[in-house]
mmCIF file of N, CA and C in Angstrom:
data_model
loop_
_atom_site.group_PDB
_atom_site.id
_atom_site.type_symbol
_atom_site.label_atom_id
_atom_site.label_comp_id
_atom_site.label_asym_id
_atom_site.label_seq_id
_atom_site.Cartn_x
_atom_site.Cartn_y
_atom_site.Cartn_z
ATOM 1 N N UNK F 1 57.810 0.004 -68.799
ATOM 2 C CA UNK F 1 57.473 0.832 -67.662
ATOM 3 C C UNK F 1 58.264 0.345 -66.439
ATOM 4 N N UNK F 2 58.804 1.251 -65.658
ATOM 5 C CA UNK F 2 59.602 0.831 -64.503
ATOM 6 C C UNK F 2 58.729 0.200 -63.412
ATOM 7 N N UNK F 3 59.389 -0.629 -62.624
ATOM 8 C CA UNK F 3 58.698 -1.341 -61.550
ATOM 9 C C UNK F 3 58.334 -0.360 -60.433
ATOM 10 N N UNK F 4 57.122 -0.476 -59.941
ATOM 11 C CA UNK F 4 56.664 0.407 -58.869
ATOM 12 C C UNK F 4 56.814 -0.312 -57.527
ATOM 13 N N UNK F 5 57.477 0.338 -56.588
ATOM 14 C CA UNK F 5 57.704 -0.258 -55.273
ATOM 15 C C UNK F 5 57.132 0.690 -54.228
ATOM 16 N N UNK F 6 56.380 0.144 -53.318
ATOM 17 C CA UNK F 6 55.819 0.976 -52.263
ATOM 18 C C UNK F 6 56.856 1.094 -51.141
ATOM 19 N N UNK F 7 57.814 1.956 -51.358
ATOM 20 C CA UNK F 7 58.910 2.083 -50.405
ATOM 21 C C UNK F 7 58.450 2.703 -49.085
ATOM 22 N N UNK F 8 57.418 3.512 -49.131
ATOM 23 C CA UNK F 8 56.919 4.132 -47.897
ATOM 24 C C UNK F 8 56.463 3.052 -46.918
ATOM 25 N N UNK F 9 55.691 2.084 -47.412
ATOM 26 C CA UNK F 9 55.166 1.028 -46.548
ATOM 27 C C UNK F 9 56.277 0.112 -46.056
ATOM 28 N N UNK F 10 57.210 -0.262 -46.950
ATOM 29 C CA UNK F 10 58.269 -1.192 -46.536
ATOM 30 C C UNK F 10 59.215 -0.539 -45.544
ATOM 31 N N UNK F 11 59.507 0.754 -45.738
ATOM 32 C CA UNK F 11 60.363 1.467 -44.779
ATOM 33 C C UNK F 11 59.661 1.606 -43.435
ATOM 34 N N UNK F 12 58.352 1.851 -43.474
ATOM 35 C CA UNK F 12 57.584 1.970 -42.226
ATOM 36 C C UNK F 12 57.592 0.653 -41.463
ATOM 37 N N UNK F 13 57.494 -0.460 -42.200
ATOM 38 C CA UNK F 13 57.519 -1.772 -41.566
ATOM 39 C C UNK F 13 58.869 -2.018 -40.901
ATOM 40 N N UNK F 14 59.943 -1.704 -41.613
ATOM 41 C CA UNK F 14 61.290 -1.871 -41.047
ATOM 42 C C UNK F 14 61.478 -0.994 -39.820
ATOM 43 N N UNK F 15 61.041 0.256 -39.920
ATOM 44 C CA UNK F 15 61.180 1.195 -38.800
ATOM 45 C C UNK F 15 60.408 0.699 -37.588
ATOM 46 N N UNK F 16 59.219 0.166 -37.826
ATOM 47 C CA UNK F 16 58.379 -0.324 -36.726
ATOM 48 C C UNK F 16 59.070 -1.471 -35.983
ATOM 49 N N UNK F 17 59.663 -2.411 -36.727
ATOM 50 C CA UNK F 17 60.336 -3.545 -36.079
ATOM 51 C C UNK F 17 61.634 -3.090 -35.420
ATOM 52 N N UNK F 18 62.378 -2.186 -36.047
ATOM 53 C CA UNK F 18 63.620 -1.707 -35.449
ATOM 54 C C UNK F 18 63.352 -0.925 -34.162
ATOM 55 N N UNK F 19 62.213 -0.253 -34.090
ATOM 56 C CA UNK F 19 61.843 0.423 -32.835
ATOM 57 C C UNK F 19 61.591 -0.589 -31.730
ATOM 58 N N UNK F 20 60.975 -1.728 -32.084
ATOM 59 C CA UNK F 20 60.663 -2.753 -31.090
ATOM 60 C C UNK F 20 61.901 -3.496 -30.604
ATOM 61 N N UNK F 21 62.974 -3.482 -31.391
ATOM 62 C CA UNK F 21 64.201 -4.169 -30.993
ATOM 63 C C UNK F 21 65.227 -3.195 -30.431
ATOM 64 N N UNK F 22 64.773 -2.042 -29.990
ATOM 65 C CA UNK F 22 65.657 -0.955 -29.575
ATOM 66 C C UNK F 22 66.642 -1.330 -28.471
ATOM 67 N N UNK F 23 66.220 -2.083 -27.468
ATOM 68 C CA UNK F 23 67.090 -2.361 -26.332
ATOM 69 C C UNK F 23 67.986 -3.574 -26.501
ATOM 70 N N UNK F 24 67.957 -4.232 -27.662
ATOM 71 C CA UNK F 24 68.720 -5.459 -27.858
ATOM 72 C C UNK F 24 70.204 -5.166 -28.008
ATOM 73 N N UNK F 25 71.027 -6.216 -27.901
ATOM 74 C CA UNK F 25 72.478 -6.085 -27.906
ATOM 75 C C UNK F 25 73.049 -6.235 -29.324
ATOM 76 N N UNK F 26 74.025 -5.412 -29.651
ATOM 77 C CA UNK F 26 74.774 -5.557 -30.903
ATOM 78 C C UNK F 26 73.924 -5.393 -32.142
ATOM 79 N N UNK F 27 74.165 -6.266 -33.115
ATOM 80 C CA UNK F 27 73.479 -6.181 -34.398
ATOM 81 C C UNK F 27 71.995 -6.471 -34.288
ATOM 82 N N UNK F 28 71.591 -7.069 -33.181
ATOM 83 C CA UNK F 28 70.174 -7.407 -33.005
ATOM 84 C C UNK F 28 69.287 -6.166 -32.975
ATOM 85 N N UNK F 29 69.866 -4.995 -32.728
ATOM 86 C CA UNK F 29 69.031 -3.802 -32.637
ATOM 87 C C UNK F 29 69.018 -2.946 -33.896
ATOM 88 N N UNK F 30 70.012 -3.106 -34.783
ATOM 89 C CA UNK F 30 70.072 -2.165 -35.904
ATOM 90 C C UNK F 30 70.304 -2.787 -37.279
ATOM 91 N N UNK F 31 70.610 -4.070 -37.373
ATOM 92 C CA UNK F 31 70.742 -4.731 -38.669
ATOM 93 C C UNK F 31 69.397 -5.380 -38.982
ATOM 94 N N UNK F 32 68.817 -4.998 -40.094
ATOM 95 C CA UNK F 32 67.427 -5.342 -40.383
ATOM 96 C C UNK F 32 67.154 -6.838 -40.297
ATOM 97 N N UNK F 33 67.935 -7.674 -40.993
ATOM 98 C CA UNK F 33 67.613 -9.103 -41.028
ATOM 99 C C UNK F 33 67.796 -9.736 -39.650
ATOM 100 N N UNK F 34 68.858 -9.355 -38.940
ATOM 101 C CA UNK F 34 69.096 -9.908 -37.607
ATOM 102 C C UNK F 34 67.992 -9.454 -36.653
ATOM 103 N N UNK F 35 67.646 -8.170 -36.726
ATOM 104 C CA UNK F 35 66.605 -7.622 -35.854
ATOM 105 C C UNK F 35 65.260 -8.294 -36.125
ATOM 106 N N UNK F 36 64.948 -8.503 -37.384
ATOM 107 C CA UNK F 36 63.677 -9.131 -37.757
ATOM 108 C C UNK F 36 63.609 -10.549 -37.212
ATOM 109 N N UNK F 37 64.692 -11.320 -37.386
ATOM 110 C CA UNK F 37 64.720 -12.700 -36.886
ATOM 111 C C UNK F 37 64.604 -12.739 -35.364
ATOM 112 N N UNK F 38 65.320 -11.842 -34.696
ATOM 113 C CA UNK F 38 65.291 -11.793 -33.234
ATOM 114 C C UNK F 38 63.897 -11.435 -32.738
ATOM 115 N N UNK F 39 63.274 -10.463 -33.401
ATOM 116 C CA UNK F 39 61.934 -10.024 -33.014
ATOM 117 C C UNK F 39 60.928 -11.161 -33.172
ATOM 118 N N UNK F 40 60.986 -11.874 -34.309
ATOM 119 C CA UNK F 40 60.060 -12.975 -34.550
ATOM 120 C C UNK F 40 60.284 -14.109 -33.553
ATOM 121 N N UNK F 41 61.542 -14.389 -33.237
ATOM 122 C CA UNK F 41 61.859 -15.430 -32.259
ATOM 123 C C UNK F 41 61.312 -15.032 -30.886
ATOM 124 N N UNK F 42 61.428 -13.742 -30.562
ATOM 125 C CA UNK F 42 60.902 -13.243 -29.295
ATOM 126 C C UNK F 42 59.400 -13.421 -29.193
ATOM 127 N N UNK F 43 58.701 -13.241 -30.308
ATOM 128 C CA UNK F 43 57.247 -13.446 -30.316
ATOM 129 C C UNK F 43 56.896 -14.908 -30.049
ATOM 130 N N UNK F 44 57.690 -15.849 -30.600
ATOM 131 C CA UNK F 44 57.414 -17.266 -30.352
ATOM 132 C C UNK F 44 57.680 -17.611 -28.892
ATOM 133 N N UNK F 45 58.732 -17.038 -28.315
ATOM 134 C CA UNK F 45 59.002 -17.262 -26.888
ATOM 135 C C UNK F 45 57.862 -16.710 -26.044
ATOM 136 N N UNK F 46 57.374 -15.540 -26.397
ATOM 137 C CA UNK F 46 56.297 -14.915 -25.631
ATOM 138 C C UNK F 46 55.042 -15.783 -25.686
ATOM 139 N N UNK F 47 54.720 -16.310 -26.866
ATOM 140 C CA UNK F 47 53.546 -17.169 -27.026
ATOM 141 C C UNK F 47 53.689 -18.422 -26.170
ATOM 142 N N UNK F 48 54.866 -19.063 -26.263
ATOM 143 C CA UNK F 48 55.118 -20.285 -25.502
ATOM 144 C C UNK F 48 55.047 -20.025 -23.997
ATOM 145 N N UNK F 49 55.670 -18.938 -23.561
ATOM 146 C CA UNK F 49 55.808 -18.704 -22.127
ATOM 147 C C UNK F 49 54.539 -18.170 -21.487
ATOM 148 N N UNK F 50 53.598 -17.662 -22.280
ATOM 149 C CA UNK F 50 52.298 -17.328 -21.702
ATOM 150 C C UNK F 50 51.615 -18.591 -21.205
ATOM 151 N N UNK F 51 51.854 -19.705 -21.870
ATOM 152 C CA UNK F 51 51.301 -20.982 -21.427
ATOM 153 C C UNK F 51 52.125 -21.576 -20.299
ATOM 154 N N UNK F 52 53.459 -21.460 -20.381
ATOM 155 C CA UNK F 52 54.331 -22.000 -19.331
ATOM 156 C C UNK F 52 54.106 -21.300 -18.003
ATOM 157 N N UNK F 53 53.761 -20.009 -18.057
ATOM 158 C CA UNK F 53 53.532 -19.258 -16.826
ATOM 159 C C UNK F 53 52.412 -19.881 -16.008
ATOM 160 N N UNK F 54 51.366 -20.351 -16.671
ATOM 161 C CA UNK F 54 50.247 -20.982 -15.985
ATOM 162 C C UNK F 54 50.703 -22.260 -15.280
ATOM 163 N N UNK F 55 51.564 -23.044 -15.956
ATOM 164 C CA UNK F 55 52.082 -24.275 -15.354
ATOM 165 C C UNK F 55 52.946 -23.961 -14.144
ATOM 166 N N UNK F 56 53.804 -22.949 -14.296
ATOM 167 C CA UNK F 56 54.721 -22.598 -13.207
ATOM 168 C C UNK F 56 53.967 -22.139 -11.972
ATOM 169 N N UNK F 57 52.927 -21.331 -12.175
ATOM 170 C CA UNK F 57 52.163 -20.851 -11.035
ATOM 171 C C UNK F 57 51.412 -21.988 -10.356
ATOM 172 N N UNK F 58 50.847 -22.886 -11.138
ATOM 173 C CA UNK F 58 50.146 -24.022 -10.533
ATOM 174 C C UNK F 58 51.114 -24.849 -9.691
ATOM 175 N N UNK F 59 52.327 -25.082 -10.203
ATOM 176 C CA UNK F 59 53.334 -25.842 -9.455
ATOM 177 C C UNK F 59 53.708 -25.124 -8.159
ATOM 178 N N UNK F 60 53.830 -23.797 -8.229
ATOM 179 C CA UNK F 60 54.163 -23.007 -7.038
ATOM 180 C C UNK F 60 53.055 -23.113 -5.992
ATOM 181 N N UNK F 61 51.796 -23.006 -6.440
ATOM 182 C CA UNK F 61 50.671 -23.106 -5.511
ATOM 183 C C UNK F 61 50.661 -24.468 -4.825
ATOM 184 N N UNK F 62 50.919 -25.533 -5.591
ATOM 185 C CA UNK F 62 50.920 -26.886 -5.033
ATOM 186 C C UNK F 62 52.022 -27.029 -3.992
ATOM 187 N N UNK F 63 53.204 -26.481 -4.267
ATOM 188 C CA UNK F 63 54.304 -26.554 -3.296
ATOM 189 C C UNK F 63 53.944 -25.823 -2.007
ATOM 190 N N UNK F 64 53.324 -24.669 -2.128
ATOM 191 C CA UNK F 64 52.950 -23.888 -0.945
ATOM 192 C C UNK F 64 51.870 -24.601 -0.130
ATOM 193 N N UNK F 65 50.879 -25.161 -0.801
ATOM 194 C CA UNK F 65 49.817 -25.882 -0.106
ATOM 195 C C UNK F 65 50.401 -27.108 0.595
ATOM 196 N N UNK F 66 51.293 -27.821 -0.086
ATOM 197 C CA UNK F 66 51.914 -29.011 0.477
ATOM 198 C C UNK F 66 52.711 -28.661 1.726
ATOM 199 N N UNK F 67 53.505 -27.588 1.660
ATOM 200 C CA UNK F 67 54.312 -27.179 2.812
ATOM 201 C C UNK F 67 53.424 -26.814 3.996
ATOM 202 N N UNK F 68 52.333 -26.109 3.731
ATOM 203 C CA UNK F 68 51.429 -25.701 4.808
ATOM 204 C C UNK F 68 50.666 -26.897 5.360
ATOM 205 N N UNK F 69 50.261 -27.820 4.497
ATOM 206 C CA UNK F 69 49.489 -28.978 4.944
ATOM 207 C C UNK F 69 50.346 -29.884 5.827
ATOM 208 N N UNK F 70 51.627 -29.988 5.533
ATOM 209 C CA UNK F 70 52.507 -30.851 6.312
ATOM 210 C C UNK F 70 52.710 -30.337 7.735
ATOM 211 N N UNK F 71 52.465 -29.050 7.963
ATOM 212 C CA UNK F 71 52.515 -28.525 9.332
ATOM 213 C C UNK F 71 51.409 -29.134 10.194
ATOM 214 N N UNK F 72 50.343 -29.593 9.533
ATOM 215 C CA UNK F 72 49.208 -30.184 10.235
ATOM 216 C C UNK F 72 49.109 -31.683 9.964
ATOM 217 N N UNK F 73 50.238 -32.323 9.695
ATOM 218 C CA UNK F 73 50.346 -33.785 9.512
ATOM 219 C C UNK F 73 49.472 -34.325 8.387
ATOM 220 N N UNK F 74 49.414 -33.586 7.294
ATOM 221 C CA UNK F 74 48.730 -34.067 6.090
ATOM 222 C C UNK F 74 49.641 -33.807 4.908
ATOM 223 N N UNK F 75 49.514 -34.645 3.884
ATOM 224 C CA UNK F 75 50.234 -34.351 2.649
ATOM 225 C C UNK F 75 49.299 -33.557 1.733
ATOM 226 N N UNK F 76 49.843 -33.060 0.647
ATOM 227 C CA UNK F 76 49.050 -32.300 -0.323
ATOM 228 C C UNK F 76 47.909 -33.164 -0.867
ATOM 229 N N UNK F 77 48.247 -34.392 -1.251
ATOM 230 C CA UNK F 77 47.231 -35.238 -1.884
ATOM 231 C C UNK F 77 46.132 -35.619 -0.892
ATOM 232 N N UNK F 78 46.517 -35.865 0.361
ATOM 233 C CA UNK F 78 45.508 -36.174 1.376
ATOM 234 C C UNK F 78 44.571 -34.983 1.579
ATOM 235 N N UNK F 79 45.153 -33.782 1.650
ATOM 236 C CA UNK F 79 44.352 -32.576 1.848
ATOM 237 C C UNK F 79 43.391 -32.355 0.684
ATOM 238 N N UNK F 80 43.896 -32.457 -0.532
ATOM 239 C CA UNK F 80 43.044 -32.215 -1.697
ATOM 240 C C UNK F 80 41.954 -33.289 -1.810
ATOM 241 N N UNK F 81 42.296 -34.537 -1.478
ATOM 242 C CA UNK F 81 41.303 -35.601 -1.489
ATOM 243 C C UNK F 81 40.215 -35.360 -0.456
ATOM 244 N N UNK F 82 40.616 -34.913 0.734
ATOM 245 C CA UNK F 82 39.649 -34.637 1.798
ATOM 246 C C UNK F 82 38.765 -33.448 1.436
ATOM 247 N N UNK F 83 39.346 -32.421 0.824
ATOM 248 C CA UNK F 83 38.555 -31.264 0.383
ATOM 249 C C UNK F 83 37.488 -31.706 -0.621
ATOM 250 N N UNK F 84 37.917 -32.523 -1.562
ATOM 251 C CA UNK F 84 36.997 -32.996 -2.601
ATOM 252 C C UNK F 84 35.885 -33.849 -1.989
ATOM 253 N N UNK F 85 36.266 -34.730 -1.056
ATOM 254 C CA UNK F 85 35.293 -35.628 -0.426
ATOM 255 C C UNK F 85 34.257 -34.847 0.387
ATOM 256 N N UNK F 86 34.697 -33.749 1.026
ATOM 257 C CA UNK F 86 33.792 -32.939 1.841
ATOM 258 C C UNK F 86 33.044 -31.877 1.035
ATOM 259 N N UNK F 87 33.289 -31.848 -0.253
ATOM 260 C CA UNK F 87 32.560 -30.925 -1.122
ATOM 261 C C UNK F 87 32.979 -29.473 -0.973
ATOM 262 N N UNK F 88 34.214 -29.251 -0.507
ATOM 263 C CA UNK F 88 34.710 -27.884 -0.378
ATOM 264 C C UNK F 88 35.407 -27.526 -1.685
ATOM 265 N N UNK F 89 34.814 -26.617 -2.424
ATOM 266 C CA UNK F 89 35.373 -26.224 -3.714
ATOM 267 C C UNK F 89 36.146 -24.937 -3.551
ATOM 268 N N UNK F 90 37.451 -25.081 -3.377
ATOM 269 C CA UNK F 90 38.339 -23.915 -3.265
ATOM 270 C C UNK F 90 39.534 -24.202 -4.165
ATOM 271 N N UNK F 91 39.877 -23.237 -4.986
ATOM 272 C CA UNK F 91 40.936 -23.517 -5.949
ATOM 273 C C UNK F 91 42.323 -23.375 -5.321
ATOM 274 N N UNK F 92 43.312 -23.875 -6.022
ATOM 275 C CA UNK F 92 44.677 -23.920 -5.496
ATOM 276 C C UNK F 92 45.265 -22.536 -5.282
ATOM 277 N N UNK F 93 44.893 -21.601 -6.146
ATOM 278 C CA UNK F 93 45.415 -20.233 -6.021
ATOM 279 C C UNK F 93 44.989 -19.618 -4.691
ATOM 280 N N UNK F 94 43.718 -19.729 -4.370
ATOM 281 C CA UNK F 94 43.192 -19.159 -3.130
ATOM 282 C C UNK F 94 43.735 -19.916 -1.927
ATOM 283 N N UNK F 95 43.814 -21.244 -2.039
ATOM 284 C CA UNK F 95 44.319 -22.066 -0.942
ATOM 285 C C UNK F 95 45.775 -21.737 -0.631
ATOM 286 N N UNK F 96 46.578 -21.536 -1.666
ATOM 287 C CA UNK F 96 47.987 -21.175 -1.473
ATOM 288 C C UNK F 96 48.107 -19.789 -0.861
ATOM 289 N N UNK F 97 47.237 -18.881 -1.271
ATOM 290 C CA UNK F 97 47.253 -17.533 -0.704
ATOM 291 C C UNK F 97 46.887 -17.568 0.777
ATOM 292 N N UNK F 98 45.898 -18.381 1.133
ATOM 293 C CA UNK F 98 45.534 -18.528 2.546
ATOM 294 C C UNK F 98 46.687 -19.135 3.342
ATOM 295 N N UNK F 99 47.346 -20.127 2.773
ATOM 296 C CA UNK F 99 48.456 -20.779 3.459
ATOM 297 C C UNK F 99 49.592 -19.797 3.738
ATOM 298 N N UNK F 100 49.813 -18.874 2.812
ATOM 299 C CA UNK F 100 50.910 -17.910 2.970
ATOM 300 C C UNK F 100 50.517 -16.736 3.859
ATOM 301 N N UNK F 101 49.351 -16.153 3.607
ATOM 302 C CA UNK F 101 49.012 -14.866 4.219
ATOM 303 C C UNK F 101 48.009 -14.948 5.369
ATOM 304 N N UNK F 102 47.319 -16.077 5.489
ATOM 305 C CA UNK F 102 46.307 -16.188 6.533
ATOM 306 C C UNK F 102 46.306 -17.617 7.092
ATOM 307 N N UNK F 103 47.352 -17.970 7.873
ATOM 308 C CA UNK F 103 47.480 -19.353 8.343
ATOM 309 C C UNK F 103 46.316 -19.824 9.220
ATOM 310 N N UNK F 104 45.660 -18.884 9.922
ATOM 311 C CA UNK F 104 44.535 -19.282 10.770
ATOM 312 C C UNK F 104 43.389 -19.829 9.926
ATOM 313 N N UNK F 105 43.103 -19.150 8.824
ATOM 314 C CA UNK F 105 42.034 -19.602 7.927
ATOM 315 C C UNK F 105 42.396 -20.946 7.299
ATOM 316 N N UNK F 106 43.670 -21.118 6.939
ATOM 317 C CA UNK F 106 44.116 -22.387 6.360
ATOM 318 C C UNK F 106 43.957 -23.506 7.391
ATOM 319 N N UNK F 107 44.327 -23.200 8.645
ATOM 320 C CA UNK F 107 44.188 -24.205 9.710
ATOM 321 C C UNK F 107 42.717 -24.569 9.917
ATOM 322 N N UNK F 108 41.827 -23.588 9.824
ATOM 323 C CA UNK F 108 40.403 -23.868 9.956
ATOM 324 C C UNK F 108 39.921 -24.807 8.856
ATOM 325 N N UNK F 109 40.407 -24.606 7.649
ATOM 326 C CA UNK F 109 40.034 -25.485 6.531
ATOM 327 C C UNK F 109 40.544 -26.893 6.784
ATOM 328 N N UNK F 110 41.806 -26.995 7.231
ATOM 329 C CA UNK F 110 42.387 -28.319 7.494
ATOM 330 C C UNK F 110 41.621 -29.023 8.609
ATOM 331 N N UNK F 111 41.282 -28.290 9.677
ATOM 332 C CA UNK F 111 40.528 -28.892 10.782
ATOM 333 C C UNK F 111 39.148 -29.357 10.328
ATOM 334 N N UNK F 112 38.541 -28.614 9.415
ATOM 335 C CA UNK F 112 37.206 -28.969 8.915
ATOM 336 C C UNK F 112 37.243 -30.293 8.156
ATOM 337 N N UNK F 113 38.299 -30.553 7.393
ATOM 338 C CA UNK F 113 38.357 -31.770 6.568
ATOM 339 C C UNK F 113 38.964 -32.958 7.292
ATOM 340 N N UNK F 114 39.598 -32.756 8.435
ATOM 341 C CA UNK F 114 40.217 -33.876 9.156
ATOM 342 C C UNK F 114 39.168 -34.778 9.758
#
């Protein structure tokens, strides 16, 4: 008896991945094995960089808080230590946003902990 192959499913799988690699350059968009490898590699980059994005944003917030705190003769670590000591629980994201968009509120926080 001849071998039965579910060509409908395998072709659908190939078509689905080739659609996802549509905008890629050269053979990466239309040669099945190259496209498949590129697509899978892209998924690993996406997984990795979802975690890296969190690190990058935290670093950005710290730089912004540090720059704003130095305007008031404090370093980042001094400011964060003083906030912790005074029991002010405000996260870095909000603190960086205040430093950028609402300097008066940031100054009020700094004056409170000094």
